Short mmCIF file of C-alpha atoms in Angstrom, two decimals:
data_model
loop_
_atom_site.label_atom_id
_atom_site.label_comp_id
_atom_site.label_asym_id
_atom_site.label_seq_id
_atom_site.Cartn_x
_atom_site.Cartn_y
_atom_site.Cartn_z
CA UNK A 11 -188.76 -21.73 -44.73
CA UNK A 12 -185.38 -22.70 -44.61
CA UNK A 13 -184.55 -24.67 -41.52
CA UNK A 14 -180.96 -22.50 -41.40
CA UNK A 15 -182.67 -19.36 -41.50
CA UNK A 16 -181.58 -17.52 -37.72
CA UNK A 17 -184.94 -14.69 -37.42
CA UNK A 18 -185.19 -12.03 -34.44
CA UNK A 19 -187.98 -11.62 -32.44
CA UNK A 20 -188.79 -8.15 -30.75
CA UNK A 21 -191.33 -8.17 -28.01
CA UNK A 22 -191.41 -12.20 -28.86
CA UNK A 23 -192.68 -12.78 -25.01
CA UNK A 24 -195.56 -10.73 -26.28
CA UNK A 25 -198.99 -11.80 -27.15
CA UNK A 26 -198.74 -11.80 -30.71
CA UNK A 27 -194.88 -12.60 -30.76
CA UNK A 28 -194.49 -15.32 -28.63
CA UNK A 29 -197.30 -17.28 -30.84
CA UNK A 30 -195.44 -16.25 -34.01
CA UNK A 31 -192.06 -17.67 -32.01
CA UNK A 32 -194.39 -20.83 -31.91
CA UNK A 33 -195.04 -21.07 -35.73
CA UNK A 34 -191.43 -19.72 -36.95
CA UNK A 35 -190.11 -22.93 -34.14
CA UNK A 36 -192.58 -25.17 -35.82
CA UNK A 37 -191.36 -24.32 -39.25
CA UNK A 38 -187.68 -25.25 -38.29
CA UNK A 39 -186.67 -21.67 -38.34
CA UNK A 40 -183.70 -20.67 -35.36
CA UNK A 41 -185.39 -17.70 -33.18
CA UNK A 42 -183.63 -15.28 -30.93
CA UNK A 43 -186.33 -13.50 -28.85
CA UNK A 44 -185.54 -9.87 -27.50
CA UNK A 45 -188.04 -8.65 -24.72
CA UNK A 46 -187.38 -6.64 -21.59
CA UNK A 47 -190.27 -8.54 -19.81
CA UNK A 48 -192.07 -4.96 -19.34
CA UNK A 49 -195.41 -6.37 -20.97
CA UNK A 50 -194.53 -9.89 -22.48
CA UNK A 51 -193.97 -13.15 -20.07
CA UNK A 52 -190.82 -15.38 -19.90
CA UNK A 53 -193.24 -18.42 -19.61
CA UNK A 54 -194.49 -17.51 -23.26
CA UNK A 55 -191.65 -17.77 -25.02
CA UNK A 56 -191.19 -21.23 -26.61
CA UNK A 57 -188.19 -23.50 -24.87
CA UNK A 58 -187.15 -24.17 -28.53
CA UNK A 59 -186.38 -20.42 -29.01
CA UNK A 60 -183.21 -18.48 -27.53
CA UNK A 61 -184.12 -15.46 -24.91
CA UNK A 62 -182.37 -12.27 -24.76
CA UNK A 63 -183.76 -9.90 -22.02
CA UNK A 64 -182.92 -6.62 -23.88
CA UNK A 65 -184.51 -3.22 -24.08
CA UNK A 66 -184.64 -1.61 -27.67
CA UNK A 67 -184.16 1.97 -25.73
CA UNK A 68 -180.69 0.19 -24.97
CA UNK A 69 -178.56 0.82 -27.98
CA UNK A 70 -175.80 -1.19 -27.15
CA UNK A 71 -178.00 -4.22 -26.05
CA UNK A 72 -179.56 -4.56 -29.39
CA UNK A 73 -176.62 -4.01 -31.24
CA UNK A 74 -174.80 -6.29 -29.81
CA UNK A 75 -177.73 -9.17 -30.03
CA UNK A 76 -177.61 -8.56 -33.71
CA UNK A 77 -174.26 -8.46 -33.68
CA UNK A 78 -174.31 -11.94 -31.83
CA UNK A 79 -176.86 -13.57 -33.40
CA UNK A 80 -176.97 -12.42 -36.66
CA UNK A 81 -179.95 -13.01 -37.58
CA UNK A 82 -181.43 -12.86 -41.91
CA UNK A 83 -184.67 -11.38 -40.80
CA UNK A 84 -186.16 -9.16 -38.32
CA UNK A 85 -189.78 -9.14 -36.36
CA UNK A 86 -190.56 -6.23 -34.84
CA UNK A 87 -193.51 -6.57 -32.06
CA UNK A 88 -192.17 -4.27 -29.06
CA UNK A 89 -194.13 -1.76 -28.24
CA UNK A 90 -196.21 0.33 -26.04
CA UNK A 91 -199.21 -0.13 -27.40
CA UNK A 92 -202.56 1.24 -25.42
CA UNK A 93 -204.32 3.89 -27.61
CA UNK A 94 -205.89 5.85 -24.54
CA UNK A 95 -202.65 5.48 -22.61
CA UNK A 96 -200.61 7.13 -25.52
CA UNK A 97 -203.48 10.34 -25.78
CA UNK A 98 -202.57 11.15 -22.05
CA UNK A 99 -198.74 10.55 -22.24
CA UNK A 100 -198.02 10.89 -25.68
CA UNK A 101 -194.39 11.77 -25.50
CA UNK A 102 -194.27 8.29 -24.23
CA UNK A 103 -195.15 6.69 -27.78
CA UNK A 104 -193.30 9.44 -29.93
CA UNK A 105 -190.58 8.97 -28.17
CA UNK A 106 -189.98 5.49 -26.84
CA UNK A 107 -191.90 3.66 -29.53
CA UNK A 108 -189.83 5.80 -31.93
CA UNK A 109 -185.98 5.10 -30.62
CA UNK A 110 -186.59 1.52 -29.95
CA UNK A 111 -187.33 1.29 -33.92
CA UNK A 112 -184.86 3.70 -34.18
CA UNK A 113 -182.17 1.89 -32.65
CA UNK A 114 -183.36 -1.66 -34.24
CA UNK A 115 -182.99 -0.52 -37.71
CA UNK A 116 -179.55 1.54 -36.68
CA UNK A 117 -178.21 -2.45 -35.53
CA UNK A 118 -179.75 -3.92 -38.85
CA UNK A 119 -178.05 -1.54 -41.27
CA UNK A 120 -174.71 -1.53 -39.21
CA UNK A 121 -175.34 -5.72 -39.64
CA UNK A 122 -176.44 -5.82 -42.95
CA UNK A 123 -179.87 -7.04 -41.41
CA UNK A 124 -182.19 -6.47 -44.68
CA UNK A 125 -185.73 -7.88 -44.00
CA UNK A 126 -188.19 -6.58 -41.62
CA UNK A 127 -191.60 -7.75 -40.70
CA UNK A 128 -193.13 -4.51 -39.00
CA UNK A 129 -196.17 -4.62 -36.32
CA UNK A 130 -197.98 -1.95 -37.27
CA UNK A 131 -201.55 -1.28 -36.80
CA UNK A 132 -205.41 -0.37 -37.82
CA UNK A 133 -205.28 2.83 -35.86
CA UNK A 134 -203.22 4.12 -38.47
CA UNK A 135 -206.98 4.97 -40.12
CA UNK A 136 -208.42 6.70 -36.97
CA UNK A 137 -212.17 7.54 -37.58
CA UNK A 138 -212.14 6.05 -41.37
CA UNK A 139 -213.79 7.74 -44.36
CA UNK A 140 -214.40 4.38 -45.65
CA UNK A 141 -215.73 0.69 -44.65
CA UNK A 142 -214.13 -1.86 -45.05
CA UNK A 143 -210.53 -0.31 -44.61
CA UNK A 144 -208.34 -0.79 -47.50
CA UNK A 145 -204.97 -0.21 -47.48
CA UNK A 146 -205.33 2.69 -50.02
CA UNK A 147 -207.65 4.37 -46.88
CA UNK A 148 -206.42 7.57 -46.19
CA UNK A 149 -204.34 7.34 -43.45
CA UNK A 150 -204.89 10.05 -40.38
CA UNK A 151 -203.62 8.25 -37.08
CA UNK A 152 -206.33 8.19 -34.15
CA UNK A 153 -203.80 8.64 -31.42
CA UNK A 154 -199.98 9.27 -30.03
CA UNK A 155 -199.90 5.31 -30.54
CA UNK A 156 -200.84 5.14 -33.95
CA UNK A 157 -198.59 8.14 -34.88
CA UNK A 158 -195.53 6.25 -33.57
CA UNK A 159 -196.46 3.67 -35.52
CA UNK A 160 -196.59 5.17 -38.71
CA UNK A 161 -193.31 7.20 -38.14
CA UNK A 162 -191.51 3.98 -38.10
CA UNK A 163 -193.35 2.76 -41.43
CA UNK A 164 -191.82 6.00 -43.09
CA UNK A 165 -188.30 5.36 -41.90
CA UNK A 166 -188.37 1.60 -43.00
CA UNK A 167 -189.51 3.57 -46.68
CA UNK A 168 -186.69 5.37 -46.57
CA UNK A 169 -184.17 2.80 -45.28
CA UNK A 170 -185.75 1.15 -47.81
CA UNK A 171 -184.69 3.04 -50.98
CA UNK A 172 -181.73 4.10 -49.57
CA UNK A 173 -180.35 0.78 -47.90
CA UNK A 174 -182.20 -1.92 -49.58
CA UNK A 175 -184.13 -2.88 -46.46
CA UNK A 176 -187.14 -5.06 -47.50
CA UNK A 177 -190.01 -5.30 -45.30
CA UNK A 178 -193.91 -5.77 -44.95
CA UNK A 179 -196.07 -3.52 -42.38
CA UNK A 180 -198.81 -5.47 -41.25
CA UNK A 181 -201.92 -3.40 -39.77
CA UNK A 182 -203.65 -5.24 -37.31
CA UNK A 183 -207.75 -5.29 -36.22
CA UNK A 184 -208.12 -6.68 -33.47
CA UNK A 185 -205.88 -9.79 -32.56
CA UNK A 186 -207.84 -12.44 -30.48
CA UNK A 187 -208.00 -16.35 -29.57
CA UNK A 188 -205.35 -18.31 -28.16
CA UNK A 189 -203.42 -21.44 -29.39
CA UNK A 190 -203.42 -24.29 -26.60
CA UNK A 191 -200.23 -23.25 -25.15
CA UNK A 192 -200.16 -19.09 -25.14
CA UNK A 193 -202.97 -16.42 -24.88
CA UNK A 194 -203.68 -13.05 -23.95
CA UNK A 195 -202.44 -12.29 -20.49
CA UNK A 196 -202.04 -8.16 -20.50
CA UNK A 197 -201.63 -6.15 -16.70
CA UNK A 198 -203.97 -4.26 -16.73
CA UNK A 199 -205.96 -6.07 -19.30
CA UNK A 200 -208.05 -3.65 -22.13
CA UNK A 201 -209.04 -6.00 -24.37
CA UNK A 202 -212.86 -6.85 -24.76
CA UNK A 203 -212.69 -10.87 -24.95
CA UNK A 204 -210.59 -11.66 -22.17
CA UNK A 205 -212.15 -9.57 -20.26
CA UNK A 206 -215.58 -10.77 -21.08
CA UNK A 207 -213.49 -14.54 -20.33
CA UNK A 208 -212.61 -13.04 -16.87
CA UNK A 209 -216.33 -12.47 -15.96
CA UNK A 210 -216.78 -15.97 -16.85
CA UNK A 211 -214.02 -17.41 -14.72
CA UNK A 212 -215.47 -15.26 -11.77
CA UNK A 213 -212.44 -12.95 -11.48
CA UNK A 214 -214.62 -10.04 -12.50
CA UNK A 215 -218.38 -9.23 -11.42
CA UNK A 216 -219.65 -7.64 -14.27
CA UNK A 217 -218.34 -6.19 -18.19
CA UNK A 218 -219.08 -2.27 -19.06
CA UNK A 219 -220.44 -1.69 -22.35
CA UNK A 220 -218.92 1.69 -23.43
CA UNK A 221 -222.05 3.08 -25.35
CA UNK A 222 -225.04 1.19 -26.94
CA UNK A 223 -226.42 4.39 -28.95
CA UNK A 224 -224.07 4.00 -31.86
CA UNK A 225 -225.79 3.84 -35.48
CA UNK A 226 -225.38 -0.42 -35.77
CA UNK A 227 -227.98 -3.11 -35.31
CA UNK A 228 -227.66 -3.13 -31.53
CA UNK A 229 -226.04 -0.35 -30.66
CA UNK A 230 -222.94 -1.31 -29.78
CA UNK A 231 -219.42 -0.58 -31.40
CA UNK A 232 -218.11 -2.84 -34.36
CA UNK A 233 -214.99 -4.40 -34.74
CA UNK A 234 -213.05 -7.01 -36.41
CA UNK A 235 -211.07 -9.80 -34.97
CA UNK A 236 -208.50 -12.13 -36.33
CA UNK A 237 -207.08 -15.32 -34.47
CA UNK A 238 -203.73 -14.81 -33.31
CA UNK A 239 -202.81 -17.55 -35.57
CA UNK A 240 -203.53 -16.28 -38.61
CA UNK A 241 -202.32 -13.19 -38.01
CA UNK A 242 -198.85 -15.10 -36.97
CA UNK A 243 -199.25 -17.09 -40.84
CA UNK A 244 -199.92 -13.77 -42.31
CA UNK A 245 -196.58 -13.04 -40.70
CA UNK A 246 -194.66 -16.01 -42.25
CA UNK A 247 -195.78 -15.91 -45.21
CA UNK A 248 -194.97 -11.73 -45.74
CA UNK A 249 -191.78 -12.80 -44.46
CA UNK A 250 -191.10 -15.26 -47.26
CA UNK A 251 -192.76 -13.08 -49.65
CA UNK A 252 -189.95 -9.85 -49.04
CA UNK A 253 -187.71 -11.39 -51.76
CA UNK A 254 -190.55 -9.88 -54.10
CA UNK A 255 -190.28 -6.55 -52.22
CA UNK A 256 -191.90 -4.54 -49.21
CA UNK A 257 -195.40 -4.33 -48.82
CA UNK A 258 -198.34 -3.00 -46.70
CA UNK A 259 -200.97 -5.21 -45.41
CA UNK A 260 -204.13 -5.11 -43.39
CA UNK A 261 -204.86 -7.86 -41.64
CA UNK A 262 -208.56 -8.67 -40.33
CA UNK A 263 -211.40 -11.22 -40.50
CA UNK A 264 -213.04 -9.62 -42.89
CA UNK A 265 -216.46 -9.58 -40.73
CA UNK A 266 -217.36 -7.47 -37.81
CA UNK A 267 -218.82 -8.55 -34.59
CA UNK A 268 -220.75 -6.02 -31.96
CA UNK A 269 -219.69 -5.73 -28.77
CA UNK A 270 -223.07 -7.34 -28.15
CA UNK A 271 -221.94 -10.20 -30.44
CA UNK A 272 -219.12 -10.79 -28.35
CA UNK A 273 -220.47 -10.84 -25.07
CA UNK A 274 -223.50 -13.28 -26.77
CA UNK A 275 -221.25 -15.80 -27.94
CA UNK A 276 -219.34 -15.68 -24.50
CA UNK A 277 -222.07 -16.76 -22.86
CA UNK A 278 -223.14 -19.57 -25.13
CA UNK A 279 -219.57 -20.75 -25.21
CA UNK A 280 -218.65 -20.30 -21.43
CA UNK A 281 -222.26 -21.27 -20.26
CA UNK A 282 -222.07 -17.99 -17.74
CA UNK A 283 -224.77 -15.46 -17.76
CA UNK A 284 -221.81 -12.57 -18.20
CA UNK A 285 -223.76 -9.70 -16.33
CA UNK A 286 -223.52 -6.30 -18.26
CA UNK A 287 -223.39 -2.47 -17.24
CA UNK A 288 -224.24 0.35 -19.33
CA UNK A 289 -221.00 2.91 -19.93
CA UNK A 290 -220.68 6.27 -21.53
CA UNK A 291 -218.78 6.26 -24.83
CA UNK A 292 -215.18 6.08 -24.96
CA UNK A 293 -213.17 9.37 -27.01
CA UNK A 294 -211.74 8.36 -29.94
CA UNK A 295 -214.33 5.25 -30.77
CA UNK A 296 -215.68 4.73 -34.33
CA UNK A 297 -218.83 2.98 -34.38
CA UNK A 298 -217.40 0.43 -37.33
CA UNK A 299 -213.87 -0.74 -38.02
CA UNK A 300 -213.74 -3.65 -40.36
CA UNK A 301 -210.86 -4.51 -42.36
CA UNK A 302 -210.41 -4.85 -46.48
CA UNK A 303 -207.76 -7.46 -46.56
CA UNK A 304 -208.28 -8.84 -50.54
CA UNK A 305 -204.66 -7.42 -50.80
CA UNK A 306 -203.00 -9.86 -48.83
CA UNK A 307 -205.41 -12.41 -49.62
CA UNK A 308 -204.49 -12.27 -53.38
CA UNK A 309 -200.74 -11.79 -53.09
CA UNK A 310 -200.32 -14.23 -50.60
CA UNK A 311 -202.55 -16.61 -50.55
CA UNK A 312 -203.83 -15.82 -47.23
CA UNK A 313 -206.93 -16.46 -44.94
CA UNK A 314 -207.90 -16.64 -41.77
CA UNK A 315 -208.59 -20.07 -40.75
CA UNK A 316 -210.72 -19.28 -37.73
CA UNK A 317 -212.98 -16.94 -39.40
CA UNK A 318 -215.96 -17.41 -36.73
CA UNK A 319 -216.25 -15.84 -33.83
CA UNK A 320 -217.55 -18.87 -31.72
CA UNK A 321 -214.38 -20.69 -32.33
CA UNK A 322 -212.07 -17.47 -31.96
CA UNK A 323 -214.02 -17.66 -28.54
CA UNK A 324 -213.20 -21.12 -27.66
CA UNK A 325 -209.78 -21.08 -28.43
CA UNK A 326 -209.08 -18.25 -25.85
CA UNK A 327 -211.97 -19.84 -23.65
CA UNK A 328 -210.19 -23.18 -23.52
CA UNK A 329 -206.54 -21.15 -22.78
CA UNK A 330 -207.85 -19.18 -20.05
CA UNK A 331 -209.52 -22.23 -18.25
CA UNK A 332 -206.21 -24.07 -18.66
CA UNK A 333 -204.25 -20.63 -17.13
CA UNK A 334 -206.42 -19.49 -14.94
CA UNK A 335 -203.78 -17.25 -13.91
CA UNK A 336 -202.44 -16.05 -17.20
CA UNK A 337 -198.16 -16.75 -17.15
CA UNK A 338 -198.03 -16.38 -13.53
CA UNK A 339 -198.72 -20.33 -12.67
#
C-alpha cells in the first residue's frame, strides 16, 4: 500500500473500524476517520489518524470532508447495526442506514471518489438453505438491518456500471477478539463473548443461554467467529485488490463454535466458573451459521490467522482486563 494513498474511514471509532484505522496506520496509509461518536469511541481512534466528527445523515458534512480530504478510497463501517433493534424500529435501518450510504456515495461521485470497501453482513442469508454459506447462497435478509444492508450493495452495483465505482462487500460472521490496544466496548453490549468476559470480570452475575433444544451436539446455537484482525486484513487486501474489479466476500473462520463452546473456553481461559441461566429462544435464530469463505481465500490469499477460539478468547480476555472500563478510562 502506497504510503501516499489518503483512505476514509466511516464509523472508524467503531469496533471493527478503528482496528482497521490501526492496520491501514501501520501500513503507512494517511486516514481521515468520520464518526459522530453515536456508537464508536474517540479513545479508539488511532493518534496517527485524522478525526472528523461528522454524521453521514449530514449531507453537507460529508461532502465537504471529501471535498477536504480527498481521499482515493473509501471504508464504509457506519451503521446501526442491532438485528432485533432494526425488527422493532425498522424505518430506523431503511431509512438512516440507507441515506448515510446514500449521501457517502452522492460525495464520492461528485469527488471522483472510485473505490469502496463496503461493511456488509452475514444476515444478508437470514435462515440459510445451505451450510456453510457461500456467497452464491440465496440471499433473503433476516431483518430491517440486513435489508439496509443489501440496498446499499445494489446501489454500489449500479454506481458501479454506471460511474465506474469499484468496490468489495464484505459479509461478516461474527467479528470477535481484540488487538492489545482496541476491543469491543458496545452500550448496551449484545454480543456473546464480551459479555461472557463481563461475567468474568464480575460486572455481570450470570450469562443467559437463549435456547439449548436446538438440533447441534449440545444444544446450543452455532456460529462462526473471526478475529477482528483478520477481518481488518481481509479489508486491506480487497482494498488493494479493486484495481481487478468489485467483488463480494464472506468473511468467517470457517468453523463454528456453540454457545456452549464459548462459554467453555471462557472459563478455562478466564479461570471463572461463568454461572449460566437457561433462556427461551430468541426470533429470528438459526441453529447453524457458518461461513464458506474459499472465495476470498483463493482470490486473495486470505486466512484468518487466529483461527481458534481459545486464542480469539484471549485476545479480547487480555483487552478487557487491561480496560476494565471499555473507552471510558
Amino acid at each position: 500500500m502506497s504510503s501516499a494513498k489518503t483512505i476514509l474511514v466511516t464509523g472508524g471509532a467503531g469496533y471493527i473500524g478503528s482496528v482497521v484505522v490501526e492496520q491501514l496506520v501501520g501500513a503507512g496509509a494517511r486516514v481521515v476517520v468520520f464518526d459522530n461518536l453515536s456508537q464508536g469511541h474517540r479513545a479508539a481512534v488511532h493518534p496517527d489518524a485524522v478525526f472528523v466528527e461528522g454524521d453521514l445523515l449530514d449531507a453537507e458534512a460529508i461532502e465537504s470532508a471529501v471535498a477536504e480530504y480527498r481521499p482515493e478510497s473509501v471504508l464504509h463501517f457506519a451503521a446501526h447495526s442491532l438485528v432485533g433493534e432494526s425488527m422493532q424500529v425498522p424505518l430506523k435501518y431503511l431509512g438512516e442506514n440507507v441515506t448515510a450510504g446514500l449521501n457517502l456515495f452522492q460525495a464520492m461521485v461528485n469527488h471522483d471518489v472510485r473505490q469502496l470497501i463496503l461493511s456488509s453482513t452475514a444476515n444478508l442469508f437470514g435462515d440459510p438453505e445451505e451450510i456453510p454459506i457461500s456467497e452464491s447462497t440465496k440471499i433473503a435478509p433476516g431483518s430491517a438491518y440486513g435489508e439496509s444492508k443489501y440496498i446499499l450493495e445494489r446501489m454500489l452495483a449500479w454506481l458501479e456500471q454506471i460511474h465506474g465505482l469499484r468496490y468489495a462487500a464484505l459479509r461478516y460472521f461474527n467479528a470477535a477478539g481484540a488487538t492489545a490496544e482496541r476491543g469491543e466496548d458496545h452500550s448496551p453490549e449484545t454480543h456473546l463473548i464480551p459479555l461472557v468476559l463481563e461475567v468474568a470480570l464480575g460486572q455481570r452475575d450470570q450469562i443467559t443461554v437463549f435456547g439449548d433444544d436446538y438440533p447441534t451436539e449440545d444444544g446450543t446455537c452455532i456460529r462462526d467467529y473471526i478475529h477482528v484482525s483478520d477481518l481488518a486484513q481481509a479489508h486491506i487486501r480487497a482494498l488493494d485488490a479493486l484495481a481487478g474489479g468489485s467483488r463480494v466476500y464472506n468473511l468467517g473462520n470457517g468453523n463454528g463454535f456453540s454457545v456452549q463452546d464459548v462459554i467453555e473456553t471462557a472459563r478455562e481461559v478466564t479461570g471463572h466458573p461463568i454461572p449460566v441461566v437457561s433462556g427461551e429462544r430468541r426470533a429470528g435464530d438459526p441453529a447453524i451459521l457458518v461461513a464458506d469463505s474459499q472465495k476470498i481465500r483463493a482470490e486473495l490469499d486470505w486466512k484468518p490467522q487466529f483461527p481458534q477460539l481459545r486464542d480469539i478468547m484471549q485476545t479480547a480476555w487480555n483487552w478487557h482486563q487491561s480496560h476494565p472500563n471499555g473507552y471510558a478510562e
